[in-house]
Short mmCIF file of C-alpha atoms in Angstrom, two decimals:
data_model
loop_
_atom_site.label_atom_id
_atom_site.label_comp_id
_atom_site.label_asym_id
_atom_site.label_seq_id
_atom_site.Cartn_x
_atom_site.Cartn_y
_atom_site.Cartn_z
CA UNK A 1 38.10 -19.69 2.20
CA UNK A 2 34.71 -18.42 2.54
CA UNK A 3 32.07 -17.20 -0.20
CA UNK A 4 31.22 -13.63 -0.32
CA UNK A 5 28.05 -12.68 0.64
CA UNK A 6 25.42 -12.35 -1.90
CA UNK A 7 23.05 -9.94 -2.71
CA UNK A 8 19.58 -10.85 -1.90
CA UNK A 9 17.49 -11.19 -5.21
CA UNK A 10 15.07 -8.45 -5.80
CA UNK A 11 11.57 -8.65 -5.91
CA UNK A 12 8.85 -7.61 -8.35
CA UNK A 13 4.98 -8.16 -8.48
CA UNK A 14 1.81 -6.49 -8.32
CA UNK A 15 -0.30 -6.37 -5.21
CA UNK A 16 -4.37 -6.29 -5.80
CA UNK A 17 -6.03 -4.08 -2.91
CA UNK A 18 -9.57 -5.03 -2.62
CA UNK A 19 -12.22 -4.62 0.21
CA UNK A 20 -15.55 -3.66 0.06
CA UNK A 21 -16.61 0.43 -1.16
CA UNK A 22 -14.79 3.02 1.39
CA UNK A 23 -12.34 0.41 3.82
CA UNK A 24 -9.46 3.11 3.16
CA UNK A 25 -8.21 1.52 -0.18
CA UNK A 26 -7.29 4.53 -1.91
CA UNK A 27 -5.79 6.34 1.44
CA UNK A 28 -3.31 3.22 1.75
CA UNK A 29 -2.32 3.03 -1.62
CA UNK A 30 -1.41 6.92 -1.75
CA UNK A 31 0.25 6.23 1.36
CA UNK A 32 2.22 3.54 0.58
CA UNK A 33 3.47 5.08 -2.66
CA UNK A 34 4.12 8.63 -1.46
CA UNK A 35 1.88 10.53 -3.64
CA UNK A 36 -1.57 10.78 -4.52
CA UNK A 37 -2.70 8.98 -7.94
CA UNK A 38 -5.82 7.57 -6.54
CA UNK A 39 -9.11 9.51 -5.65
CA UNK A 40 -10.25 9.65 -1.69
CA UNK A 41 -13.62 10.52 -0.67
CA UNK A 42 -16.04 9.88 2.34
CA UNK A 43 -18.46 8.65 -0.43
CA UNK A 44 -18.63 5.23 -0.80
CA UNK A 45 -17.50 3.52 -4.71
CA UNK A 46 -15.32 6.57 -5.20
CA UNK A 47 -12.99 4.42 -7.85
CA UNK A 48 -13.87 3.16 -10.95
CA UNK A 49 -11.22 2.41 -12.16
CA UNK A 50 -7.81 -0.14 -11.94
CA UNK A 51 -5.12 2.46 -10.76
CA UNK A 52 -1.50 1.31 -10.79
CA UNK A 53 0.40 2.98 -7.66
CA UNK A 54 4.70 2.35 -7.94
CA UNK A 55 6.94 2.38 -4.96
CA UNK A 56 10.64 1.82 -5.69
CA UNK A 57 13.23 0.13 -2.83
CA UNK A 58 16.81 -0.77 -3.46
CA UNK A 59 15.49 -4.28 -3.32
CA UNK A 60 12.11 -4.58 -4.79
CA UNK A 61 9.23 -2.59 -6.34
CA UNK A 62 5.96 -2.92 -5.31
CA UNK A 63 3.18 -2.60 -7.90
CA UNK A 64 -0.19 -1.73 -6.60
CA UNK A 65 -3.66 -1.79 -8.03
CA UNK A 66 -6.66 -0.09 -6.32
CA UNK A 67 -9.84 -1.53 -7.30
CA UNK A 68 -12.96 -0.30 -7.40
CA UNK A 69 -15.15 -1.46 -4.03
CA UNK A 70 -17.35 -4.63 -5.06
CA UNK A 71 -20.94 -3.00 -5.88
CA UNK A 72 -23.91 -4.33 -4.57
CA UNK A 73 -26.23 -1.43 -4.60
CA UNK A 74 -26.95 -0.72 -8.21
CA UNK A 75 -27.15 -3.24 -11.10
CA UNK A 76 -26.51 -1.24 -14.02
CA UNK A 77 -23.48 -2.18 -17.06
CA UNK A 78 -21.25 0.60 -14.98
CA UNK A 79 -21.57 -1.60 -11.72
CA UNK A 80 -21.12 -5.13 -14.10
CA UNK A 81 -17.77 -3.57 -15.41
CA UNK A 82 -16.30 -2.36 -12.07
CA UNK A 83 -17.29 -5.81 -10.50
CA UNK A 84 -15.45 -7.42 -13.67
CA UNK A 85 -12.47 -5.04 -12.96
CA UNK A 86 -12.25 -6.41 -9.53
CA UNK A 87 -12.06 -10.36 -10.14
CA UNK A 88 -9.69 -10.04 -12.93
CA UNK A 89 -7.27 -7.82 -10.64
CA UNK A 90 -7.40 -10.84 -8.47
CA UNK A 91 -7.09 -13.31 -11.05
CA UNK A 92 -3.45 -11.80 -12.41
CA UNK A 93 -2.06 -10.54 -9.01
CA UNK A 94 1.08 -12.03 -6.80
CA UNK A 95 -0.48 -11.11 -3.69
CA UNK A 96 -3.67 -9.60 -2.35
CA UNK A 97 -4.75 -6.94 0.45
CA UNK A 98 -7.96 -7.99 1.94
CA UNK A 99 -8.83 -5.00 3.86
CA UNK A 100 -11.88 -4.56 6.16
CA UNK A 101 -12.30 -1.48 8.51
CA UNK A 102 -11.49 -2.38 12.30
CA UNK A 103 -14.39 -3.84 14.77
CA UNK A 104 -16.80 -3.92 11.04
CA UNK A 105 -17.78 -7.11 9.33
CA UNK A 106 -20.32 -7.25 7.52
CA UNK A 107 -22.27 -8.86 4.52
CA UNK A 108 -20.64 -6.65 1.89
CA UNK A 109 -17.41 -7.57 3.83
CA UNK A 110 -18.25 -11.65 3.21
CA UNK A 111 -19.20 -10.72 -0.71
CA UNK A 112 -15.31 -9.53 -0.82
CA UNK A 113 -14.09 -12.88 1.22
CA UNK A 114 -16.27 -15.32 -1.35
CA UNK A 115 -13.91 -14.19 -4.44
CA UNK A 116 -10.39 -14.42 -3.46
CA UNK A 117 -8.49 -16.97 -4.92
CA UNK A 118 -7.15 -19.87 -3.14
CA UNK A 119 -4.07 -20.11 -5.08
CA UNK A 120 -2.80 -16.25 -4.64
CA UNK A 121 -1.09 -15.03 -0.50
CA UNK A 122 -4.35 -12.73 0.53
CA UNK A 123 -3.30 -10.71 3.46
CA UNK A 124 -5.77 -9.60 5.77
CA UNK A 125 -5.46 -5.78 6.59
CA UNK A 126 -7.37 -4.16 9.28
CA UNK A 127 -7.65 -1.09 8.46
CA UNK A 128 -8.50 2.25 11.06
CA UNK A 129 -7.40 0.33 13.49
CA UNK A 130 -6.57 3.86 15.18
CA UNK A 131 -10.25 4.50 15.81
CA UNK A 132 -10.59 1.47 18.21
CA UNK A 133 -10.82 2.84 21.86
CA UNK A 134 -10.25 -0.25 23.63
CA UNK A 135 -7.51 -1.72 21.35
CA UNK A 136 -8.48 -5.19 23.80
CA UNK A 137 -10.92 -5.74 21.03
CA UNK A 138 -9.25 -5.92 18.28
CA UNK A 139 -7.67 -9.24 18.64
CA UNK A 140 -10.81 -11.13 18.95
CA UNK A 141 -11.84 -8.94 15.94
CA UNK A 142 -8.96 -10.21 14.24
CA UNK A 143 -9.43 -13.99 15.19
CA UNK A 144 -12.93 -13.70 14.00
CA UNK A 145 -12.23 -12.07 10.59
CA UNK A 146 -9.25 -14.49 10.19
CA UNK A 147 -11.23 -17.47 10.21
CA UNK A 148 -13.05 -16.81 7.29
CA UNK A 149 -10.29 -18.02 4.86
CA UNK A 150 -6.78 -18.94 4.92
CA UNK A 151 -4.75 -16.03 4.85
CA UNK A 152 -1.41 -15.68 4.89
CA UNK A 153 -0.50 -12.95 7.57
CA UNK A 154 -2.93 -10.29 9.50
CA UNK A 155 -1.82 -7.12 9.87
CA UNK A 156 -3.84 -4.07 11.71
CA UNK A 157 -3.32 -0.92 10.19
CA UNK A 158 -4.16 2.82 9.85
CA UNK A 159 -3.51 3.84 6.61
CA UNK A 160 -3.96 7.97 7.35
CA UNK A 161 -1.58 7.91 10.29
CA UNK A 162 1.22 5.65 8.60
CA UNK A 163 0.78 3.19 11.39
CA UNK A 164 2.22 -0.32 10.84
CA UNK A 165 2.72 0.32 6.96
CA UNK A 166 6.61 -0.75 7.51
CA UNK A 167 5.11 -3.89 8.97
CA UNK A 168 2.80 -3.93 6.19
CA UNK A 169 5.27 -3.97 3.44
CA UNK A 170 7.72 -6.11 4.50
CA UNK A 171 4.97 -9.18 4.80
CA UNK A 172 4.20 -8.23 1.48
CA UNK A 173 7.85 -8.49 0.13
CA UNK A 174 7.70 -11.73 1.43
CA UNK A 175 5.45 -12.74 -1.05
CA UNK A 176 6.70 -11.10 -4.07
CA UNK A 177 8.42 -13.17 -6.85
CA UNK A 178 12.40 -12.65 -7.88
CA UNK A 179 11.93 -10.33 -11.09
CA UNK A 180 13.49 -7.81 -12.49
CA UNK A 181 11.72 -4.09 -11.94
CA UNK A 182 8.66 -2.86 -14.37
CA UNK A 183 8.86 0.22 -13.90
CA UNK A 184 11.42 2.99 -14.01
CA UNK A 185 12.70 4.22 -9.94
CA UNK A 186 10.73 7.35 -10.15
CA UNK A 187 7.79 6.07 -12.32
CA UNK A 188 4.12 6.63 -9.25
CA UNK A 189 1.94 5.02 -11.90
CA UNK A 190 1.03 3.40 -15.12
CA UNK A 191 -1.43 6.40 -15.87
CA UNK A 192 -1.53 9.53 -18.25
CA UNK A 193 -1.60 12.74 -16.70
CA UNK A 194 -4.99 13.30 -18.67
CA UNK A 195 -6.41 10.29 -16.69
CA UNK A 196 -4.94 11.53 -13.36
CA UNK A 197 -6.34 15.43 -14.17
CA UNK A 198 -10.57 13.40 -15.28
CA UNK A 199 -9.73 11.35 -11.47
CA UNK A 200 -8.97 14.70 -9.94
CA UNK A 201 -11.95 16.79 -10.88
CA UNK A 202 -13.99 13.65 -10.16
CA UNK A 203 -12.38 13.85 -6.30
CA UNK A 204 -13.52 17.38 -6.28
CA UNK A 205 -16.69 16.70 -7.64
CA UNK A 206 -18.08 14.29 -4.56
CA UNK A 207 -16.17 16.47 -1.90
CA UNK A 208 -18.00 19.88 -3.02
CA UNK A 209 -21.60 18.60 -4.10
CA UNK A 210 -21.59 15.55 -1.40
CA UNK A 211 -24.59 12.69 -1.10
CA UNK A 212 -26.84 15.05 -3.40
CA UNK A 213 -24.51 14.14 -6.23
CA UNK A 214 -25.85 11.13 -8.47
CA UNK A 215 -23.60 8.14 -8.54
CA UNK A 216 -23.70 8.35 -12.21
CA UNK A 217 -22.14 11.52 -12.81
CA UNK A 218 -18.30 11.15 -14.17
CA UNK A 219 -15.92 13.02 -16.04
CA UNK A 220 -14.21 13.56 -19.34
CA UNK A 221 -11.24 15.49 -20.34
CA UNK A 222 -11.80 16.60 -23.83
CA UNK A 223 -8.82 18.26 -24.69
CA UNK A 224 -5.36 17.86 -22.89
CA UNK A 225 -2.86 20.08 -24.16
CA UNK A 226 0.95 21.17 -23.00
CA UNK A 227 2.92 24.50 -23.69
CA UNK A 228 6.35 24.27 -21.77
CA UNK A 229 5.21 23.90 -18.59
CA UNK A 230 1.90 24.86 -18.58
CA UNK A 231 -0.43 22.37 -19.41
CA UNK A 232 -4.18 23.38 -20.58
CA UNK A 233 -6.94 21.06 -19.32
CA UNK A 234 -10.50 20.96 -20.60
CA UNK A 235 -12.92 18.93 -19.11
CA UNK A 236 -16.86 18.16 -19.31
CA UNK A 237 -18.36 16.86 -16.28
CA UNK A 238 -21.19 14.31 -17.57
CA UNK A 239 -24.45 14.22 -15.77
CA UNK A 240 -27.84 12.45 -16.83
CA UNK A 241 -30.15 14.97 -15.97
CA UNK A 242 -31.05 18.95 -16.25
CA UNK A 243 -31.77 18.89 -12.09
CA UNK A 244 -28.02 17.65 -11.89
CA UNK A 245 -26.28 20.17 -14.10
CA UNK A 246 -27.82 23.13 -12.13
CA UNK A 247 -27.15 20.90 -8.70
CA UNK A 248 -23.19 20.86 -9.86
CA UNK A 249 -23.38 24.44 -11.25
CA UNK A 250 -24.48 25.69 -7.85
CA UNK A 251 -26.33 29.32 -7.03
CA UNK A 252 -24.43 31.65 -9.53
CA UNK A 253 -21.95 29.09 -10.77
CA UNK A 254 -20.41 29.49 -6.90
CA UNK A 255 -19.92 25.49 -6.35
CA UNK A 256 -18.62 24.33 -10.19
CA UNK A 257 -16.15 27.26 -9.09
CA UNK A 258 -14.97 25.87 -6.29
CA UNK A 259 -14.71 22.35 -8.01
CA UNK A 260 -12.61 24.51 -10.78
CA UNK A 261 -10.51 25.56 -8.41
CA UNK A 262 -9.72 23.27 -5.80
CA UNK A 263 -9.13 20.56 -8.83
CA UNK A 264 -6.37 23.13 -10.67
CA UNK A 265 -4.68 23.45 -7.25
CA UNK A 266 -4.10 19.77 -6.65
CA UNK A 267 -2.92 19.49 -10.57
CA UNK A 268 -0.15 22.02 -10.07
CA UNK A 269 0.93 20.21 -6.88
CA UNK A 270 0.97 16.96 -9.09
CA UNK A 271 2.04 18.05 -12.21
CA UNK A 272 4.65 20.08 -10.74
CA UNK A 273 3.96 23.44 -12.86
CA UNK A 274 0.92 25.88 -13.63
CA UNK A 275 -2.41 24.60 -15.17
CA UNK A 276 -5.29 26.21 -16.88
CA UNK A 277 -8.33 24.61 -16.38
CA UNK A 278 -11.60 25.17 -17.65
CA UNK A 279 -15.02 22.98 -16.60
CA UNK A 280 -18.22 22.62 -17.79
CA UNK A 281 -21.65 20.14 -17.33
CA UNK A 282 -22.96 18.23 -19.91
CA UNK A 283 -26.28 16.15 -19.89
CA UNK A 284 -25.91 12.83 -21.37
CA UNK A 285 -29.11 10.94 -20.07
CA UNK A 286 -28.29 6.69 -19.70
CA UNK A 287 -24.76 6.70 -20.41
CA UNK A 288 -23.73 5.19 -17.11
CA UNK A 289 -26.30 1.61 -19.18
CA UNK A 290 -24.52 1.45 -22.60
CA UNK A 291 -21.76 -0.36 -22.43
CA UNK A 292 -20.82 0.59 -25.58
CA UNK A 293 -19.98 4.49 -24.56
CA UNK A 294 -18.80 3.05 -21.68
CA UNK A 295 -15.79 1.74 -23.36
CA UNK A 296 -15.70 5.44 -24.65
CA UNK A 297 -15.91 7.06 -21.68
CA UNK A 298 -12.52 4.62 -20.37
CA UNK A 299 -14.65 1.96 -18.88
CA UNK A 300 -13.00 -1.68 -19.18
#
């Protein structure tokens, strides 16, 4: 007589994505979860914060945290916390996504490489791998980028186009420890619906007013209210200087429009139901150096 088969174990963990500022970590988290919880932007050090993004299987849920890019370019206490955000992701995860953007190494790339753990699975994900022409040179790309530290499996990528993300997942189940689930099936992420709306208007807010708009500007929801269905959002965009309000504000209020209305569009389609938003700009000079309103602005 034989032994029934057994159900294989499932699998629980959280997964650390890390890579220098604007590799595509965002784009592959949103893709890998099915919905979008964490900003995207063509601006580089987009996130500032530790996002939790859920994905649910019949045998294991996969809990991922998009970290903010490793800055190098400004040493102020907002830059000190996000770097701080980055190495204690790595610290407390069960595996790690090292990506890097395909046929691009560099020295910010090497920064990223110096602080994963030895004691943690870091995958190495080449990202945009789509872009390469002659797809001849991305194995030697590979071999090159793999030699910088032992990781445990290399996988080229394109997060936008879903290419390889099956792959993708299934080295990183692999990995995961035998635990029980965190999270309900349907839970996307850890994070309030007031944080998601502030990361929203933030998106909006580097897509509309581009490179002229100062790293330091960020936003706070000041009231967050629900009525039913309808939910009422207020929110003050924080700048440090005069030149920056009227840069946001735009020639007769046209671009903080567009910013109110592009951001209330993508609510609905997250939330699921109608939203009233209102925006305005604040100036709040040296807030982005105080680590004390920091902290009060949602800054760990």
């Amino acid at each position: 007589m034989t032994d029934a088969p057994t159900t294989a174990a499932f699998r629980c963990g959280y997964i650390a994505i890390v890579g220098r500022p604007n590799v595509g970590k965002s784009t592959l988290m949103n893709t890998l979860i099915g919905a979008k919880v964490s900003i995207t932007s063509r601006k580089a050090q987009t996130t500032r914060h530790r996002i939790t993004g859920i994905q649910t299987v019949p045998d294991a849920q996969f809990i991922y945290v998009d970290t903010p890019g490793f800055q190098t370019r400004h040493a102020n206490a907002l830059n000190k916390t996000l770097n701080k955000t980055v190495t204690n992701t790595l610290d407390s995860s069960d595996v790690i996504l090292y990506l890097v953007e395909a046929g691009t190494f560099g020295p910010a790339d090497q920064q990223v490489v110096d602080l994963l753990p030895k004691n943690v699975p870091v995958i190495l994900v080449i990202n945009k791998s789509d872009r390469v022409k002659d797809k001849a040179v991305l194995l030697p790309f590979a071999q090159q980028v793999a030699a910088k530290f032992d990781f445990a499996a290399v996988v080229p990528v394109s997060a936008k186009l879903r290419f390889q993300l099956d792959g993708l997942q299934n080295e990183i189940k692999r990995f995961l420890p035998e635990n029980a689930p965190v999270f309900g099936e349907d839970d996307i992420t850890d994070r309030s619906e007031k944080f998601l709306a502030s990361e929203i208007v933030r998106e909006k807010l580097f897509r509309f007013v581009g490179d002229e708009l100062p790293y330091t500007s960020t936003v706070l929801i000041e009231k967050f209210e629900q009525e039913g269905n309808l939910r009422r959002v207020f929110a003050a965009i924080l700048v440090e200087r005069d030149g920056h309000k009227a840069m946001i504000i735009g020639n007769k209020g046209a671009r903080l429009k567009e910013v109110s209305s592009q951001s209330r569009l993508d609510m609905e389609r997250l939330f699921g139901g109608p939203v009233y938003l209102e925006i305005w700009v604040k100036v709040k000079s040296g807030w982005a150096d105080n680590e004390a309103g920091l902290r009060a602005y949602g800054y760990e």
